[in-house]
Short mmCIF file of C-alpha atoms in Angstrom, two decimals:
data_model
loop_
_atom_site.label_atom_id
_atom_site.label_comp_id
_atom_site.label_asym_id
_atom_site.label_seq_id
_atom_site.Cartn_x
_atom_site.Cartn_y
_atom_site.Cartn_z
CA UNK Q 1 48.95 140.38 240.80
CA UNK Q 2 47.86 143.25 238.60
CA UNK Q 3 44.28 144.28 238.09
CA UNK Q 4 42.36 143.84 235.10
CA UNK Q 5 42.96 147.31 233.52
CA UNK Q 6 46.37 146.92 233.67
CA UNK Q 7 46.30 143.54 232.27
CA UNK Q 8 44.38 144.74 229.61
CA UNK Q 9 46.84 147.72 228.93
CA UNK Q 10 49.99 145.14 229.30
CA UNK Q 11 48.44 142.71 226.63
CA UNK Q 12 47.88 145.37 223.85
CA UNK Q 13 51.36 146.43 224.15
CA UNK Q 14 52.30 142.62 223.79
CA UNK Q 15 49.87 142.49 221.17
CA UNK Q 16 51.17 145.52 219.10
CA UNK Q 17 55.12 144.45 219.75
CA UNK Q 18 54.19 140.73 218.42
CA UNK Q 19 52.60 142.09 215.04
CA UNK Q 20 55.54 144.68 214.30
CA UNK Q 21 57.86 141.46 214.73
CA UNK Q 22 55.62 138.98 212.83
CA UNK Q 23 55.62 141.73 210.40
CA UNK Q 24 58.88 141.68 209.74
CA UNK Q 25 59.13 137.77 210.59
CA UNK Q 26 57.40 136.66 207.52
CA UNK Q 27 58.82 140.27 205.32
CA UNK Q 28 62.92 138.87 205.62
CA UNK Q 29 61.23 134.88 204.35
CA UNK Q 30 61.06 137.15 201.05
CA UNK Q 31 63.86 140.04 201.43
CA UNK Q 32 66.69 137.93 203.42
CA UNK Q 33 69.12 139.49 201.23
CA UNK Q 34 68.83 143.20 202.90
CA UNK Q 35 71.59 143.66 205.37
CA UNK Q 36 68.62 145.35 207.86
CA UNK Q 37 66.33 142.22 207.68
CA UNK Q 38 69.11 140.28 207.85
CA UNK Q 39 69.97 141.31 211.23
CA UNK Q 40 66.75 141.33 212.18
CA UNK Q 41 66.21 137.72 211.67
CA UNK Q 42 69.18 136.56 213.63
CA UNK Q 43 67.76 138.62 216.55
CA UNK Q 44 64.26 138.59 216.40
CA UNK Q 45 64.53 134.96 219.00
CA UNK Q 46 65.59 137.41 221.51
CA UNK Q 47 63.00 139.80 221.02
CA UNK Q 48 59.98 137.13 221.70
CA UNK Q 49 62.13 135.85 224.58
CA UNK Q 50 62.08 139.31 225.97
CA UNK Q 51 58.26 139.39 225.03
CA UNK Q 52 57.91 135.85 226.94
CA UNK Q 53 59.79 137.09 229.94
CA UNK Q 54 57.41 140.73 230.50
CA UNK Q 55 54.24 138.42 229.84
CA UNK Q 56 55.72 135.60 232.83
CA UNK Q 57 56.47 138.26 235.13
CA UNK Q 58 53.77 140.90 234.76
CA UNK Q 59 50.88 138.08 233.77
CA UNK Q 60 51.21 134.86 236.15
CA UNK Q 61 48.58 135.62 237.88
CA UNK Q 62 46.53 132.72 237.50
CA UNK Q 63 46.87 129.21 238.94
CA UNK Q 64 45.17 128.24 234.81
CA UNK Q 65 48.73 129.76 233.55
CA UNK Q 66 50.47 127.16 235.12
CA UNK Q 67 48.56 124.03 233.64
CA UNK Q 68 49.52 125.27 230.40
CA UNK Q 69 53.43 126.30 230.96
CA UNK Q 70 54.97 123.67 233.33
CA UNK Q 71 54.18 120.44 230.66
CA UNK Q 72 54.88 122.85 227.82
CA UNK Q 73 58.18 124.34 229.08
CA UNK Q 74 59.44 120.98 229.87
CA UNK Q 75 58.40 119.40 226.55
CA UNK Q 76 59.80 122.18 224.20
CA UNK Q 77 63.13 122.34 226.47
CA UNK Q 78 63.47 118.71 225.78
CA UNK Q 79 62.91 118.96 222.13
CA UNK Q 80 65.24 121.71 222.10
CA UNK Q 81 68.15 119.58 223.11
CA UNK Q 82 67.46 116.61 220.93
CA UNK Q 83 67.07 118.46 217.85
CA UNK Q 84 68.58 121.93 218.54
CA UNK Q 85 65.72 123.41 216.88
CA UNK Q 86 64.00 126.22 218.32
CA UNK Q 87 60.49 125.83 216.16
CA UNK Q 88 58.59 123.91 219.43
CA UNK Q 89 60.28 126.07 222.14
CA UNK Q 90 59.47 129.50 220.15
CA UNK Q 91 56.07 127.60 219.23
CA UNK Q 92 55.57 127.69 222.91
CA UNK Q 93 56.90 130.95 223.94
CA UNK Q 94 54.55 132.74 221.88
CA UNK Q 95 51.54 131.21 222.64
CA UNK Q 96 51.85 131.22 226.11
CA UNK Q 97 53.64 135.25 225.68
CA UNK Q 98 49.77 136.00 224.09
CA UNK Q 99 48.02 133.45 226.44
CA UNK Q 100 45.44 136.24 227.75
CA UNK Q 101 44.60 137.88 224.58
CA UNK Q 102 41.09 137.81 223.30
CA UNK Q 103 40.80 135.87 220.29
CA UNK Q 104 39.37 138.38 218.32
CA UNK Q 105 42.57 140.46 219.00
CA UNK Q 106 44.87 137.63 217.79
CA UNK Q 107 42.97 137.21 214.23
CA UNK Q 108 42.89 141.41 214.18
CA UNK Q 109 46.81 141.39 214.28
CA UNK Q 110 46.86 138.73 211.80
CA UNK Q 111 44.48 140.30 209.65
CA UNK Q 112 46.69 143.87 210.10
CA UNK Q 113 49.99 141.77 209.61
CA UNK Q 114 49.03 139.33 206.06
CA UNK Q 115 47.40 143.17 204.54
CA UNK Q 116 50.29 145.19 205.51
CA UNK Q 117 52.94 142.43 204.18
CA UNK Q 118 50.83 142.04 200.73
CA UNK Q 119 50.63 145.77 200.29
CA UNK Q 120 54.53 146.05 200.77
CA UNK Q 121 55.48 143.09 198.49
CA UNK Q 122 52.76 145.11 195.71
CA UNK Q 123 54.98 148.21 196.37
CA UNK Q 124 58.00 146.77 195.65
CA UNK Q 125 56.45 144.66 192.58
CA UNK Q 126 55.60 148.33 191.82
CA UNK Q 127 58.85 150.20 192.09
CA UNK Q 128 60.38 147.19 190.61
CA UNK Q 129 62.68 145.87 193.71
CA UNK Q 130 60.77 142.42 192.43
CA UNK Q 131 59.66 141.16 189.74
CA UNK Q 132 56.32 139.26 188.49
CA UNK Q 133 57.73 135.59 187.35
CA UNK Q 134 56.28 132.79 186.01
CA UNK Q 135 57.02 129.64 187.40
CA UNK Q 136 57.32 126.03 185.96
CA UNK Q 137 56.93 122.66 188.00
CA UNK Q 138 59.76 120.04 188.23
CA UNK Q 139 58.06 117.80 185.68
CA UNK Q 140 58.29 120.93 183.11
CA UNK Q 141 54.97 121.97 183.45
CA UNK Q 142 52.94 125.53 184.23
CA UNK Q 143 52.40 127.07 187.40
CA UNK Q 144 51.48 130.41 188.28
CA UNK Q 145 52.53 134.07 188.54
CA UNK Q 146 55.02 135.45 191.60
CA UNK Q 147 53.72 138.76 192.38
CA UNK Q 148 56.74 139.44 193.59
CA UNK Q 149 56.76 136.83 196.20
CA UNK Q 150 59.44 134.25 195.95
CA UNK Q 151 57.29 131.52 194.72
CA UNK Q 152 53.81 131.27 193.47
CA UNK Q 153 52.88 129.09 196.48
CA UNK Q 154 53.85 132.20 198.92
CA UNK Q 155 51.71 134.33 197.37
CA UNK Q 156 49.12 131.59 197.13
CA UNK Q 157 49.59 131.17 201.13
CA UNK Q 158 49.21 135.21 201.83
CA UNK Q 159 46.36 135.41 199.62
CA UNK Q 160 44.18 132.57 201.26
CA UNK Q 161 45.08 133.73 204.58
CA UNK Q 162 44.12 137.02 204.11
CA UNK Q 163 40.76 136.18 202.90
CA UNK Q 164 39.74 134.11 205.07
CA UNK Q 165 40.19 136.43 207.31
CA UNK Q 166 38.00 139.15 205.82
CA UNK Q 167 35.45 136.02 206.04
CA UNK Q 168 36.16 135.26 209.72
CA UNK Q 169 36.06 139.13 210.74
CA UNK Q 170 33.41 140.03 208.73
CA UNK Q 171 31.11 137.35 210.82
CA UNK Q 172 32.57 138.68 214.12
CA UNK Q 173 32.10 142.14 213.67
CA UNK Q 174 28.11 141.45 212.61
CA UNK Q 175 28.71 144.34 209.91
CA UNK Q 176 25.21 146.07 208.67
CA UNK Q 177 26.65 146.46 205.36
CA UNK Q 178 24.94 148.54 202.92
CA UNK Q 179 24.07 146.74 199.47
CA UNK Q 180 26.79 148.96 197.63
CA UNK Q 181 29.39 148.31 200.48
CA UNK Q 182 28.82 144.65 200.78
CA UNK Q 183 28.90 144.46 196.68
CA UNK Q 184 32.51 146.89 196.71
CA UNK Q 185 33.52 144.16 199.17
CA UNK Q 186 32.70 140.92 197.50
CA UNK Q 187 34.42 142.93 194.31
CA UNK Q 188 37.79 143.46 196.10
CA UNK Q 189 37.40 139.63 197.08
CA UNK Q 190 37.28 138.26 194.36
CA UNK Q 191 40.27 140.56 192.86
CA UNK Q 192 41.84 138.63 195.19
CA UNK Q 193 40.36 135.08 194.31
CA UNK Q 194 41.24 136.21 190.57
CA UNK Q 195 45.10 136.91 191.90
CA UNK Q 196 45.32 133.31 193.49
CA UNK Q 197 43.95 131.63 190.25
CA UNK Q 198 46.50 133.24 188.04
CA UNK Q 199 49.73 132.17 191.34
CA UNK Q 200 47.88 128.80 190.61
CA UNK Q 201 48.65 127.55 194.25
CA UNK Q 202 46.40 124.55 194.12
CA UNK Q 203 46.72 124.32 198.11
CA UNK Q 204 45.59 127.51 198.70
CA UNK Q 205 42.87 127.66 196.36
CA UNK Q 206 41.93 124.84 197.65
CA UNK Q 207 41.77 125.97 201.19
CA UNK Q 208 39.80 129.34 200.38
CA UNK Q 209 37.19 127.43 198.65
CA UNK Q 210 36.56 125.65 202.26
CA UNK Q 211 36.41 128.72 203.82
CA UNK Q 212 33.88 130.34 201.40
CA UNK Q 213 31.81 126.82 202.19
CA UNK Q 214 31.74 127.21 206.00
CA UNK Q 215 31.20 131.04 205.57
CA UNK Q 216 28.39 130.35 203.42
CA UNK Q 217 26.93 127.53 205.39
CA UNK Q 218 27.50 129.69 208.24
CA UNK Q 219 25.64 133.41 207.22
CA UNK Q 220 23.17 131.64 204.48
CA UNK Q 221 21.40 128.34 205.65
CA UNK Q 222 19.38 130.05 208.11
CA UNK Q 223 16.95 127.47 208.40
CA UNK Q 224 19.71 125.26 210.11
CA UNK Q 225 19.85 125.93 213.72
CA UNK Q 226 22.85 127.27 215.28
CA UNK Q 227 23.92 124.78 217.53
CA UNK Q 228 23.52 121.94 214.81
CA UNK Q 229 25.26 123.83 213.04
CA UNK Q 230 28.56 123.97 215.41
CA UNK Q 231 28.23 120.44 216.12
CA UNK Q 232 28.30 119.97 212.53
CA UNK Q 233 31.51 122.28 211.10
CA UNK Q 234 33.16 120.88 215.00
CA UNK Q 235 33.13 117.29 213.19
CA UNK Q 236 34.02 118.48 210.26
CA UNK Q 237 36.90 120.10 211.79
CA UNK Q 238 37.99 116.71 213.67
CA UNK Q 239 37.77 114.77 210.39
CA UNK Q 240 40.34 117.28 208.73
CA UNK Q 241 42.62 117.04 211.08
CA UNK Q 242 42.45 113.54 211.58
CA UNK Q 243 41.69 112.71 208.30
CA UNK Q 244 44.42 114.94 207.26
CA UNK Q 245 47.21 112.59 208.93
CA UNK Q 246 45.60 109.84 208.00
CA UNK Q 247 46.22 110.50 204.03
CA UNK Q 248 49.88 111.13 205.11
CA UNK Q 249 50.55 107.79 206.55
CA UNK Q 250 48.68 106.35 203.52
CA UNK Q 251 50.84 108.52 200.83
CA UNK Q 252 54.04 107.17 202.38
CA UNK Q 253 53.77 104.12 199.55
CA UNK Q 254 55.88 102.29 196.48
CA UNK Q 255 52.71 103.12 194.29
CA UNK Q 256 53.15 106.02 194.06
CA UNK Q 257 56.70 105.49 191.42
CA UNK Q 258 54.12 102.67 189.61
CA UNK Q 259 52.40 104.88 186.45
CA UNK Q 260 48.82 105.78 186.12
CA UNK Q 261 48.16 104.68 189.68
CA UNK Q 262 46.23 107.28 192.16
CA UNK Q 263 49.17 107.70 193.93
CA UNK Q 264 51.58 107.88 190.79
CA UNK Q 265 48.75 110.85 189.25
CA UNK Q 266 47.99 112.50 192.78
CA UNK Q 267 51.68 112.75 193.13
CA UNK Q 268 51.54 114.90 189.47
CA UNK Q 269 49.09 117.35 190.98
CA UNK Q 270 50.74 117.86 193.72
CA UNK Q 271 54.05 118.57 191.94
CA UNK Q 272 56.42 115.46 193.19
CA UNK Q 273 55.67 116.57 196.65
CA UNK Q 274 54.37 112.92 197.54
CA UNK Q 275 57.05 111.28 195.87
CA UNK Q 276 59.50 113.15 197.69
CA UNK Q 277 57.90 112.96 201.43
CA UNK Q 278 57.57 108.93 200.77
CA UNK Q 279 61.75 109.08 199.96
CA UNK Q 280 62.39 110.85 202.85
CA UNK Q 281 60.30 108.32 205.18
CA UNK Q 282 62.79 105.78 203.81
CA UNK Q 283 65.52 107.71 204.89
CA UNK Q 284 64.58 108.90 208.32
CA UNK Q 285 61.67 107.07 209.16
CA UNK Q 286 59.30 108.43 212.10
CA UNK Q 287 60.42 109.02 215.27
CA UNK Q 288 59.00 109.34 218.97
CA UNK Q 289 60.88 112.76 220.44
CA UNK Q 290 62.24 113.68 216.84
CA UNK Q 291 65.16 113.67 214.55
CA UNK Q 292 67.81 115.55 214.23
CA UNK Q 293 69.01 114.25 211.23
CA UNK Q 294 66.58 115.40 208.76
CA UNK Q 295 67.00 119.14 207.89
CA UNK Q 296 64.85 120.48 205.64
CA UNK Q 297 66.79 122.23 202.39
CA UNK Q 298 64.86 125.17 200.30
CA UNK Q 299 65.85 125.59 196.40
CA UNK Q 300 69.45 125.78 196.10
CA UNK Q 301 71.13 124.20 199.01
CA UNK Q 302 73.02 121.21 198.20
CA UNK Q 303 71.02 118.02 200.25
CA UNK Q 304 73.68 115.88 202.26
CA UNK Q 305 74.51 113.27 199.96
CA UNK Q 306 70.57 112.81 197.85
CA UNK Q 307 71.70 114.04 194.62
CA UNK Q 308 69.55 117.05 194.47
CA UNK Q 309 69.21 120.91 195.98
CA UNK Q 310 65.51 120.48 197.09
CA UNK Q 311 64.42 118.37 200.07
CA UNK Q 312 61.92 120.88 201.89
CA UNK Q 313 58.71 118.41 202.66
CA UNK Q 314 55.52 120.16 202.04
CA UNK Q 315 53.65 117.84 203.97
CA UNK Q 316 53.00 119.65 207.59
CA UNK Q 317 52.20 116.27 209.30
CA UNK Q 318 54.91 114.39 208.11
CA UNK Q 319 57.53 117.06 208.71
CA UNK Q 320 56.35 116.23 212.44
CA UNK Q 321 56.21 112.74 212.50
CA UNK Q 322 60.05 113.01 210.84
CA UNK Q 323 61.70 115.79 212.56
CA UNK Q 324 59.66 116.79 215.26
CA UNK Q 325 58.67 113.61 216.26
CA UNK Q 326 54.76 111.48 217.08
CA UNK Q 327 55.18 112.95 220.64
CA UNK Q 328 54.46 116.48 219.44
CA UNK Q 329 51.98 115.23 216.85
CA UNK Q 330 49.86 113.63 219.74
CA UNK Q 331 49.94 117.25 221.70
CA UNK Q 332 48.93 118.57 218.47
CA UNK Q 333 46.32 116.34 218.19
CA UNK Q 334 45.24 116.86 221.75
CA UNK Q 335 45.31 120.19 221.59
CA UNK Q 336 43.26 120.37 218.37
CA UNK Q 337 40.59 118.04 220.11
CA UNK Q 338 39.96 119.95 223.12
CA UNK Q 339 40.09 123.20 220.88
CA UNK Q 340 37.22 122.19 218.93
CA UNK Q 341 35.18 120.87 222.44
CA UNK Q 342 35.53 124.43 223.64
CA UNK Q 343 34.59 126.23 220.39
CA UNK Q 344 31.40 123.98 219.98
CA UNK Q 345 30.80 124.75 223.98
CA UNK Q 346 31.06 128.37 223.72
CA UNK Q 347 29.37 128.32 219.84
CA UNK Q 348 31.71 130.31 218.53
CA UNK Q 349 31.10 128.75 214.99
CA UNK Q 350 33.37 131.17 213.43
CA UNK Q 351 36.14 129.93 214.33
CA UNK Q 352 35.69 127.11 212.65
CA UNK Q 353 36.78 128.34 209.00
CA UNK Q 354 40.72 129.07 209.62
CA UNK Q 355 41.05 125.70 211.65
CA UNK Q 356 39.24 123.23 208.45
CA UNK Q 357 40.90 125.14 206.13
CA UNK Q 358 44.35 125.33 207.69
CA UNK Q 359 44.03 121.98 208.71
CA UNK Q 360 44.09 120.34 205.14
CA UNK Q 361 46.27 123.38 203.72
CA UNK Q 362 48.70 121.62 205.94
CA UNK Q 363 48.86 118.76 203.85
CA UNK Q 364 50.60 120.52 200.58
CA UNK Q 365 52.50 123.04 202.73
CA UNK Q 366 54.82 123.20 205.81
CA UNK Q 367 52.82 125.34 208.59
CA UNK Q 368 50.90 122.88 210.70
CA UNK Q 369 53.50 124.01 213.84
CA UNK Q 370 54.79 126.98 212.83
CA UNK Q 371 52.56 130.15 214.42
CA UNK Q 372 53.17 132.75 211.67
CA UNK Q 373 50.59 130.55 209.11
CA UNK Q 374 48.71 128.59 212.01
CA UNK Q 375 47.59 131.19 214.00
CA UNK Q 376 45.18 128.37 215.74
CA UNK Q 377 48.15 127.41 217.61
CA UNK Q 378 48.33 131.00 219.95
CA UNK Q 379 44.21 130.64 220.91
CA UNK Q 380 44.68 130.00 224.40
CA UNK Q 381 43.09 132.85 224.90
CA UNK Q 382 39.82 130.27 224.54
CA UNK Q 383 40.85 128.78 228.16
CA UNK Q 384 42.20 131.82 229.81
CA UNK Q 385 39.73 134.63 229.04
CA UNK Q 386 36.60 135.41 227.91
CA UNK Q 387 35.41 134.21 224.77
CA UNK Q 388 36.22 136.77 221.84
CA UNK Q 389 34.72 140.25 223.09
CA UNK Q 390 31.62 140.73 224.85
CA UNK Q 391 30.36 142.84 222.09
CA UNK Q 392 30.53 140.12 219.97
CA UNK Q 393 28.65 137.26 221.80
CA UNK Q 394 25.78 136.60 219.70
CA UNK Q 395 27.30 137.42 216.09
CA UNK Q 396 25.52 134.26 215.02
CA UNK Q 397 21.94 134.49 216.12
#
């Protein structure tokens, strides 16, 4: 065992190594074609594995550890040799690698990570390594403006990500602002808002507006207790979640080929995205441990025998139900459950805003298991110590 200082010590370094590699994890989505990034990406499994290995040996110090890595190990080593995918196993090696850091410290690295990566991709929009496009939609329609990122949704994603976590930290931290700092701040905000209107990424303007309603309903209805309202943004959370895989299963239908139908006009909005989740369900269906047989394809890669380049599901939930299987979606579900039990126990009504608004972002994009966009997924920190910082108890009252 190691005492609590040295814990503490051991689980910034694991903290700092993670957010250099998550860095660079989500920097070589967008610059894949450098030799260095390259490389980088075809190692960077090792890397957490080493990270996985230091936190198992130096950190297993708790019988708690072991609830959460025996059923966990032996699920994602399973799903690793039926679909030969690492996405559940490095799911899991992550999370449990930053099992004993504080919340708070896990939505600081974020918040470090999604500024430093937009601050690059403006430098090299600057210098001119990228360029500021304007993209169309498959029906011949307008979109929105690159950036520089590879596709107006990316930028769209980094955007609402990073905003919501100026939200989120700005309610932790309990900040005294000044009325000139707190106007300087809503004025760099809304730059930002201004930037995701013109990317026109419907999913993630979507998403921030959710966030600015639980912030709002959060610092501004004071006349609304504080426990009513956790219990209240808790079931809203359940009901986006839920209701969230719900639509899914209902969107997988003919209607949505039959003209001026909902599902035929929702399918519009959302770009064909519908359309082309309810063809793949025909071809793969749903299964219970996953299947290997659907791949997902980005723009450009010939599709095994469909007839087009482009068969990357935006649809988080029914990426799982296809590939990963309704055994992970369940564990998903479960863990989302007792997630928002313990938040509502320990009031931490912050919290709330990244897991409602990630939660339906998940239906228009691909991120509902993948730890880079759903940071939710590495808060076991909630079970396994205590409750964001000390400090920061009664943020709320």
């Amino acid at each position: 065992m190691i005492n609590r200082n040295k814990e503490k010590s051991l689980n910034f370094i694991l903290g700092i190594i993670f957010g250099v590699l998550l860095y660079f994890q989500i920097l070589v989505q967008n610059l894949a074609n450098l030799n260095l990034i390259g490389a980088f990406e075809n190692n960077q499994k090792y890397i957490y594995f080493v990270i996985f290995i230091i936190s198992l040996i130096f950190n297993m110090n708790h019988l708690k550890d072991l609830i959460f890595f025996v059923p966990f190990a032996i699920f994602g080593i399973i799903s690793y040799k039926i679909l030969r995918d690492t996405s559940v196993i490095g799911l899991f090696l992550v999370s449990f690698s930053l099992r004993r850091i504080e919340v708070y410290n896990i939505i600081n690295i974020f918040y470090y990570v999604y500024w430093s990566y937009f601050l690059t991709m403006m430098f090299l929009l600057l210098i001119r390594v990228t360029t500021n496009l304007y993209q169309t939609t498959a029906f011949g329609e307008g979109q929105g403006w690159t950036f520089g990122f590879p596709n107006h949704n990316a930028v769209g994603r980094v955007l609402m990500i990073g905003c919501f976590l100026n939200l989120v930290l700005k309610l932790i931290e309990n900040k005294r602002y000044s009325r000139l700092q707190n106007s300087l701040w809503w004025i760099i905000q809304i730059i930002f808002y201004f930037m995701m209107l013109l990317s026109a990424s419907s999913g993630a303007i979507f998403g921030m507006i959710i966030s600015l309603f639980c912030y709002f309903f959060i610092s501004q209805f004071k006349g609304i207790k504080k426990a009513r309202k956790v219990i209240f943004l808790g079931w809203v959370s359940v009901v986006s979640f839920i209701g969230s895989v719900i639509f899914t299963i209902l969107s997988l239908t003919e209607r949505v080929y039959i003209a001026d139908t909902f599902w035929y006009n929702l399918n519009r909005i959302m770009t064909g995205r519908i359309a082309l989740g309810e063809l793949n369900y025909k071809i793969f269906g749903m299964s219970i441990m996953g299947n290997p047989a659907y791949i997902p394809s980005t723009e450009g890669v010939p599709n095994y025998s469909l007839g087009f380049t482009y068969n990357f599901i935006d649809n988080s939930y029914l990426v799982v139900m296809i590939r990963y299987g309704i055994v992970f979606l369940i564990i998903l579900l479960i863990f989302y459950l007792l997630l928002i039990r313990k938040i509502v126990k320990k009031q931490l009504i912050v919290l709330f805003i990244p897991i409602i608004a990630l939660s339906i972002y998940g239906i228009v994009e691909n991120m509902i298991y993948a730890y880079a966009t759903n940071f939710v997924l590495l808060w076991l920190g909630l079970w396994l110590k205590p409750h964001i910082t000390e400090e920061n108890k009664e943020i709320e009252e």
